[in-house]
CSV table of C-alpha atoms in Angstrom, one decimal:
chain,number,residue,atom,x,y,z
K,7,MET,CA,-1.1,18.7,4.9
K,8,ASP,CA,0.8,16.2,7.6
K,9,GLN,CA,3.8,14.8,7.7
K,10,PHE,CA,2.4,11.6,6.9
K,11,ASN,CA,1.0,12.5,3.9
K,12,HIS,CA,3.2,14.8,2.6
K,13,PHE,CA,5.7,11.8,2.7
K,14,SER,CA,3.2,9.5,1.5
K,15,LEU,CA,2.9,11.2,-1.9
K,16,LEU,CA,7.0,10.7,-2.5
K,17,VAL,CA,6.4,6.8,-1.2
K,18,TYR,CA,3.8,6.4,-3.8
K,19,ALA,CA,5.7,7.7,-6.7
K,20,ILE,CA,8.7,5.7,-5.8
K,21,TYR,CA,6.9,2.5,-5.5
K,22,ILE,CA,4.8,3.2,-9.0
K,23,PHE,CA,8.4,4.2,-10.3
K,24,LEU,CA,9.6,0.5,-8.9
K,25,GLN,CA,6.7,-1.1,-11.0
K,26,GLN,CA,6.7,-3.5,-14.2
K,27,ASN,CA,4.3,-2.1,-16.1
K,28,ILE,CA,4.2,1.8,-15.8
K,29,THR,CA,1.4,3.0,-17.4
K,30,ALA,CA,1.0,7.2,-19.1
K,31,LYS,CA,-1.3,7.9,-16.2
K,32,ASP,CA,1.3,6.4,-13.5
K,33,ILE,CA,3.0,8.7,-14.3
K,34,LEU,CA,1.1,11.6,-14.9
K,35,GLN,CA,0.1,11.5,-11.5
K,36,CYS,CA,3.2,10.7,-10.3
K,37,ARG,CA,4.2,13.8,-11.7
K,38,LYS,CA,2.0,15.8,-9.3
K,39,PHE,CA,2.4,14.0,-6.4
K,40,LEU,CA,6.0,14.6,-6.8
K,41,LEU,CA,6.2,18.1,-7.8
K,42,GLU,CA,3.9,18.6,-4.5
K,43,PHE,CA,5.9,16.7,-2.4
K,44,VAL,CA,9.1,19.4,-3.4
K,45,ILE,CA,7.2,22.2,-3.4
K,46,ASN,CA,5.9,21.5,0.8
K,47,VAL,CA,9.1,20.5,1.7
K,48,PRO,CA,10.5,23.8,2.6
K,49,VAL,CA,7.5,24.7,3.8
K,50,MET,CA,7.3,21.9,5.8
K,51,TYR,CA,10.4,21.8,7.1
K,52,GLY,CA,12.2,24.8,6.3
K,53,GLU,CA,14.6,25.7,3.3
K,54,ARG,CA,17.6,24.3,4.1
K,55,TYR,CA,16.2,21.3,3.5
K,56,MET,CA,15.4,22.2,0.2
K,57,THR,CA,18.6,19.8,-1.4
K,58,SER,CA,19.7,19.1,-4.9
K,59,ASN,CA,18.4,15.5,-4.7
K,60,VAL,CA,15.0,16.9,-3.7
K,61,HIS,CA,15.4,18.7,-6.5
K,62,LEU,CA,16.6,16.3,-8.7
K,63,LEU,CA,12.6,14.3,-8.0
K,64,LEU,CA,11.4,16.7,-10.2
K,65,HIS,CA,12.8,15.1,-13.2
K,66,LEU,CA,12.5,11.5,-12.2
K,67,ALA,CA,8.8,11.6,-14.3
K,68,ASP,CA,11.1,12.6,-17.8
K,69,LYS,CA,13.9,9.9,-16.8
K,70,VAL,CA,11.0,7.5,-16.4
K,71,GLU,CA,9.8,8.2,-19.6
K,72,ASP,CA,12.9,7.7,-21.3
K,73,LEU,CA,14.1,5.0,-19.9
K,74,GLY,CA,11.9,2.9,-18.4
K,75,PRO,CA,11.4,1.9,-14.8
K,76,LEU,CA,13.4,3.0,-11.8
K,77,TRP,CA,15.3,-0.8,-12.2
K,78,CYS,CA,16.2,-0.3,-15.2
K,79,SER,CA,19.0,2.0,-13.8
K,80,SER,CA,19.1,1.5,-10.8
K,81,CYS,CA,22.6,1.3,-9.3
K,82,PHE,CA,22.0,-1.3,-7.3
K,83,TYR,CA,23.5,-3.9,-9.5
K,84,PHE,CA,27.1,-1.7,-9.9
K,85,GLU,CA,27.6,-1.8,-6.3
K,86,ASP,CA,26.9,-5.4,-5.7
K,87,PHE,CA,29.7,-5.3,-8.0
K,88,ASN,CA,32.4,-3.1,-5.2
K,89,GLY,CA,31.5,-7.5,-3.1
K,90,GLN,CA,32.6,-9.6,-5.4
K,91,LEU,CA,35.5,-6.6,-6.4
K,92,ARG,CA,36.2,-7.3,-2.2
K,93,ARG,CA,36.7,-11.3,-2.9
K,94,LEU,CA,39.3,-10.6,-5.4
K,95,PHE,CA,42.2,-9.3,-3.1
K,96,HIS,CA,43.2,-10.4,0.2
K,97,GLY,CA,45.6,-7.6,2.3
K,98,THR,CA,46.1,-3.8,1.9
K,99,GLN,CA,49.6,-5.1,-0.4
K,100,HIS,CA,49.2,-4.3,-4.3
K,101,ILE,CA,45.5,-4.5,-4.3
K,102,GLU,CA,45.1,-3.5,-8.0
K,103,THR,CA,48.3,-6.0,-9.4
K,104,GLN,CA,45.9,-8.4,-6.8
K,105,ILE,CA,42.3,-7.9,-9.3
K,106,ALA,CA,44.0,-8.3,-11.9
K,107,PHE,CA,45.6,-11.7,-11.6
K,108,ALA,CA,42.0,-13.0,-9.9
K,109,ALA,CA,40.7,-11.4,-12.9
K,110,GLY,CA,42.7,-13.0,-15.1
K,111,VAL,CA,42.1,-16.6,-13.7
K,112,HIS,CA,38.1,-16.5,-13.7
K,113,GLN,CA,38.3,-15.8,-17.6
K,114,SER,CA,40.7,-18.2,-18.4
K,115,LEU,CA,38.4,-20.9,-16.2
K,116,PRO,CA,36.2,-22.2,-19.0
K,117,LYS,CA,39.4,-23.1,-21.5
K,118,ILE,CA,41.4,-24.6,-18.4
K,119,ALA,CA,37.7,-26.6,-18.1
K,120,GLN,CA,37.8,-28.2,-21.6
K,121,SER,CA,41.3,-30.3,-20.3
K,122,LEU,CA,39.7,-31.8,-17.4
K,123,LYS,CA,38.9,-35.4,-17.6
K,124,VAL,CA,35.3,-36.1,-17.8
K,125,GLY,CA,34.3,-37.9,-14.6
K,126,SER,CA,36.9,-36.9,-11.9
K,127,CYS,CA,36.9,-35.3,-9.3
K,128,GLU,CA,38.6,-32.2,-11.1
K,129,GLN,CA,35.7,-31.6,-13.2
K,130,ASP,CA,33.2,-32.2,-10.6
K,131,LEU,CA,34.9,-30.0,-8.1
K,132,PHE,CA,34.9,-27.8,-11.0
K,133,GLU,CA,31.3,-28.1,-11.9
K,134,LYS,CA,30.2,-27.7,-8.2
K,135,MET,CA,32.3,-24.2,-7.9
K,136,MET,CA,30.8,-22.4,-11.9
K,137,THR,CA,27.3,-23.8,-10.9
K,138,LYS,CA,24.7,-21.2,-9.7
K,139,ASN,CA,22.6,-22.1,-6.1
K,140,ILE,CA,19.3,-23.1,-7.4
K,141,GLN,CA,15.7,-24.0,-5.0
K,142,ARG,CA,15.4,-27.2,-5.5
K,143,THR,CA,11.8,-28.3,-5.8
K,144,SER,CA,10.5,-31.7,-5.1
K,145,GLU,CA,7.8,-31.5,-7.1
K,146,ASN,CA,6.3,-29.0,-10.4
K,147,ILE,CA,3.0,-27.8,-10.0
K,148,THR,CA,3.0,-25.5,-13.4
K,149,GLU,CA,5.6,-24.1,-15.3
K,150,ALA,CA,6.1,-21.3,-12.2
K,151,VAL,CA,4.5,-23.2,-9.4
K,152,SER,CA,6.7,-26.1,-7.3
K,153,VAL,CA,6.7,-27.6,-4.3
K,154,VAL,CA,9.7,-27.2,-1.9
K,155,GLY,CA,10.8,-29.5,0.4
K,156,ALA,CA,9.4,-32.8,1.3
K,157,PHE,CA,6.2,-34.1,2.5
K,158,SER,CA,4.8,-35.4,5.4
K,159,CYS,CA,1.3,-37.1,6.8
K,160,ARG,CA,-0.4,-37.1,9.4
K,161,PRO,CA,-4.4,-36.8,9.8
K,162,CYS,CA,-6.3,-33.9,8.7
K,163,THR,CA,-7.8,-31.9,11.6
K,164,GLU,CA,-12.3,-31.9,10.9
K,165,GLU,CA,-11.4,-27.7,10.0
K,166,GLU,CA,-9.2,-29.6,7.1
K,167,LEU,CA,-10.7,-31.5,6.1
K,168,GLY,CA,-13.7,-29.6,5.6
K,169,ALA,CA,-12.2,-26.6,3.8
K,170,ILE,CA,-11.1,-29.0,1.8
K,171,GLN,CA,-14.2,-31.4,0.7
K,172,ASN,CA,-15.5,-27.4,0.4
K,173,SER,CA,-13.2,-26.5,-2.6
K,174,VAL,CA,-13.4,-30.6,-4.5
K,175,GLY,CA,-15.1,-32.5,-2.8
K,176,ASN,CA,-13.9,-35.9,-1.3
K,177,VAL,CA,-10.8,-36.9,-1.0
K,178,LYS,CA,-9.0,-40.0,-1.4
K,179,SER,CA,-5.4,-38.8,0.6
K,180,VAL,CA,-3.7,-35.7,1.6
K,181,THR,CA,-0.2,-34.6,2.4
K,182,PHE,CA,1.2,-31.4,4.2
K,183,PHE,CA,4.7,-29.5,2.4
K,184,LYS,CA,5.5,-26.8,3.9
K,185,ARG,CA,6.9,-24.7,1.4
K,186,LEU,CA,5.9,-23.2,-2.6
K,187,TYR,CA,7.8,-21.7,-5.1
K,188,SER,CA,5.5,-19.5,-6.8
K,189,ARG,CA,5.8,-17.0,-9.8
K,190,GLN,CA,9.7,-16.3,-8.6
K,191,GLN,CA,9.1,-15.8,-4.9
K,192,ILE,CA,9.3,-18.5,-2.1
K,193,ILE,CA,6.2,-19.3,-0.1
K,194,HIS,CA,5.9,-19.7,3.5
K,195,SER,CA,3.0,-21.7,5.7
K,196,VAL,CA,3.4,-20.0,9.4
K,197,ASN,CA,4.8,-23.8,10.3
K,198,TYR,CA,7.7,-23.0,8.4
K,199,HIS,CA,10.2,-22.2,11.5
K,200,ALA,CA,13.9,-23.1,9.4
K,201,SER,CA,12.9,-18.3,8.5
K,202,SER,CA,13.4,-16.0,11.7
K,203,ARG,CA,14.4,-13.0,9.5
K,204,ARG,CA,11.0,-12.9,7.6
K,205,ASN,CA,6.8,-13.3,7.3
K,206,ASN,CA,7.2,-15.0,3.7
K,207,SER,CA,3.4,-16.2,4.6
K,208,VAL,CA,1.3,-14.0,3.8
K,209,ILE,CA,-0.5,-13.9,0.4
K,210,LYS,CA,-2.8,-12.0,-2.1
K,211,LEU,CA,-4.8,-13.6,-3.7
K,212,GLU,CA,-5.9,-13.4,-7.8
K,213,SER,CA,-9.9,-11.9,-6.3
K,214,GLY,CA,-7.6,-9.2,-3.9
K,215,SER,CA,-8.4,-10.5,-0.8
K,216,PHE,CA,-5.6,-11.4,1.4
K,217,GLY,CA,-5.1,-14.3,4.0
K,218,GLN,CA,-2.2,-15.9,6.0
K,219,VAL,CA,-1.1,-19.5,4.8
K,220,GLN,CA,-1.3,-21.8,7.6
K,221,ASN,CA,-0.1,-25.0,5.2
K,222,PHE,CA,0.3,-26.3,2.4
K,223,VAL,CA,-0.9,-29.9,1.0
K,224,LYS,CA,-1.4,-32.1,-2.4
K,225,VAL,CA,-5.0,-33.5,-2.2
K,226,ILE,CA,-6.2,-36.6,-4.5
K,227,PRO,CA,-9.7,-36.0,-4.8
K,228,VAL,CA,-12.4,-39.1,-5.1
K,229,CYS,CA,-13.3,-39.8,-8.9
K,230,ALA,CA,-15.0,-42.7,-10.5
K,231,CYS,CA,-11.6,-43.9,-13.0
K,232,ILE,CA,-11.2,-47.6,-13.0
K,233,ARG,CA,-7.9,-46.4,-13.9
K,234,CYS,CA,-7.3,-43.0,-12.3
K,235,ASN,CA,-5.0,-40.5,-14.4
K,236,CYS,CA,-6.6,-37.8,-11.9
K,237,ARG,CA,-4.3,-35.1,-11.5
K,238,PRO,CA,-3.3,-34.3,-7.5
K,239,VAL,CA,-4.7,-30.6,-6.6
K,240,PHE,CA,-2.5,-28.5,-5.0
K,241,MET,CA,-4.2,-26.3,-2.4
K,242,ALA,CA,-3.8,-23.9,0.5
K,243,PHE,CA,-4.6,-23.4,3.9
K,244,MET,CA,-5.2,-19.5,4.8
K,245,ARG,CA,-7.0,-17.1,7.2
K,246,GLU,CA,-8.5,-14.2,6.1
K,247,MET,CA,-7.4,-10.7,6.9
K,248,ASP,CA,-10.3,-9.0,6.4
K,249,ARG,CA,-9.3,-4.5,5.3
K,250,ALA,CA,-9.5,-2.1,8.1
K,251,ASP,CA,-9.6,0.5,5.4
K,252,ASP,CA,-11.2,2.7,8.3
K,253,ILE,CA,-7.6,3.3,10.0
K,254,LEU,CA,-6.8,5.0,6.4
K,255,MET,CA,-6.7,8.8,7.4
K,256,GLU,CA,-9.8,10.6,5.4
K,257,GLN,CA,-7.5,13.7,4.2
K,258,GLN,CA,-4.7,10.9,2.9
K,259,ARG,CA,-4.2,11.9,-1.2
K,260,CYS,CA,-3.2,8.6,-1.9
K,261,SER,CA,-5.9,6.7,0.1
K,262,ASP,CA,-7.9,5.4,-3.4
K,263,THR,CA,-4.7,3.6,-4.9
K,264,ASN,CA,-2.6,3.1,-2.3
K,265,HIS,CA,-0.6,0.2,-2.1
K,266,MET,CA,0.1,-0.3,1.7
K,267,VAL,CA,-3.1,-2.2,2.9
K,268,PRO,CA,-4.6,-1.7,6.5
K,269,VAL,CA,-5.7,-4.8,7.5
K,270,ARG,CA,-6.6,-6.7,10.7
K,271,SER,CA,-5.4,-10.4,12.2
K,272,PRO,CA,-6.3,-13.4,10.0
K,273,ASN,CA,-9.7,-14.4,11.1
K,274,GLY,CA,-12.4,-16.5,10.4
K,275,PRO,CA,-12.8,-20.4,8.8
K,276,LEU,CA,-10.0,-21.8,7.3
K,277,GLN,CA,-10.1,-21.5,3.5
K,278,ALA,CA,-8.5,-24.3,1.4
K,279,VAL,CA,-7.3,-22.6,-1.9
K,280,LEU,CA,-5.5,-23.4,-4.9
K,281,VAL,CA,-2.1,-22.9,-4.8
K,282,GLN,CA,-2.6,-21.3,-9.0
K,283,ASP,CA,-4.4,-18.2,-7.7
K,284,ILE,CA,-1.7,-16.6,-5.2
K,285,SER,CA,-0.8,-14.3,-7.3
K,286,ASP,CA,1.6,-12.4,-4.8
K,287,VAL,CA,3.9,-12.5,-1.1
K,288,CYS,CA,2.8,-9.4,0.6
K,289,ILE,CA,5.7,-7.5,3.3
K,290,CYS,CA,3.5,-7.5,6.1
K,291,VAL,CA,4.0,-4.6,9.3
K,292,ASN,CA,2.7,-5.4,12.5
K,293,ILE,CA,1.3,-1.7,13.9
K,294,GLU,CA,-0.3,-3.3,17.1
K,295,ASP,CA,-2.0,-7.0,18.2
K,296,ASN,CA,-4.9,-6.6,15.9
K,297,LEU,CA,-3.2,-4.5,12.9
K,298,SER,CA,-1.5,-4.6,10.4
K,299,PHE,CA,-0.4,-2.7,6.8
K,300,LEU,CA,0.6,-4.8,3.9
K,301,SER,CA,2.0,-4.2,-0.1
K,302,ALA,CA,3.0,-6.7,-2.6
K,303,VAL,CA,6.4,-5.8,-4.0
K,304,PRO,CA,6.7,-3.3,-6.8
K,305,ASN,CA,8.1,-6.4,-9.4
K,306,ARG,CA,10.3,-9.2,-9.3
K,307,ILE,CA,13.7,-7.9,-10.4
K,308,GLU,CA,15.7,-6.8,-8.0
K,309,LYS,CA,15.3,-8.7,-4.7
K,310,GLU,CA,15.5,-6.3,-1.6
C-alpha cells in the first residue's frame, strides 16, 4: 500500500460519515477502512505519529451509530459563534461587561420593537437589521428550483437551437439567464463572471453523468393551443465531461465506490437538459489540461 491509497481510506470514510443518509453497510465498510488506516499509520510513518487523535478514529463508527452523521455533532457551529461574540465588544477593557451589555440589548430588541410606529423610518431600519439576507429569485420553476438574476435576450446560435429542438421540438421564444437556485445550491453558467472564487458550473445529473453548464434558458415551445397556457420549459446548455476511469490506480481500494470521479474536459455536442434533472453541484479540481476530479458535496447542511 502506498501513501495515496492509505490516505484514500481516511478520506473516503470521512466523506461517507458526512453524508445526509448513511446505511449500516456504509458504517461497516468505513469501520474496516478506518481500522486499516490506523493499523498502517506506524508502518508507513513511524510510531511517533500514532497519536491519540489517530486512535480516536477507531471510535468514529460507533459515534456515527449513536449520534448520526458527523455534521450532527460538529463543533464548527460553535466555532462560528466565536466570530459573533467578537462583534459584541470593541477594545480590550472590560470585555465581559461589553459582551453582557450587548447581549442584553439584543434580547431587549423584540420588546423595544413593539413600541415603534408602524411605517416609520425607525421600524424600516429595524426590519432591515433583523431580516436575514435571502437569495433573491426572479421566477420559481418548482418549489426547490428557481431562476436567479435577470433574463436577457439574444438570437440562439445554430448549435443552441439544435440542442433545444432535439429536446422539446420547435420553439416560439428563448430567453437566457446565468444562475440557477437548485435544491439549496447556486449553479453558475460559465458565462457568469461575477464570481471568481468558485467554479459552480460543473453539475451531476440524475442519470449519473457530469457536465459543465454553458448557459441557462427559458423556452416557450410551439404548441397548437388557441389561447396558449402552456408552461415554459427551463433548460441548461451543457457539454458532457466523460469519465476517465483509466486514471484511477488498479490497486486503489476505494475505486469501486470512490466519491472522487476523474473526468476529461468538457467536449462533444451541446446538450439541452431540464434543470429539474440536475442533482448536484460538483467540486471540481483541475489536475491538468484534460483531467479533473469531481465530487458532489456530501451534505447540504454544512455549507463549507
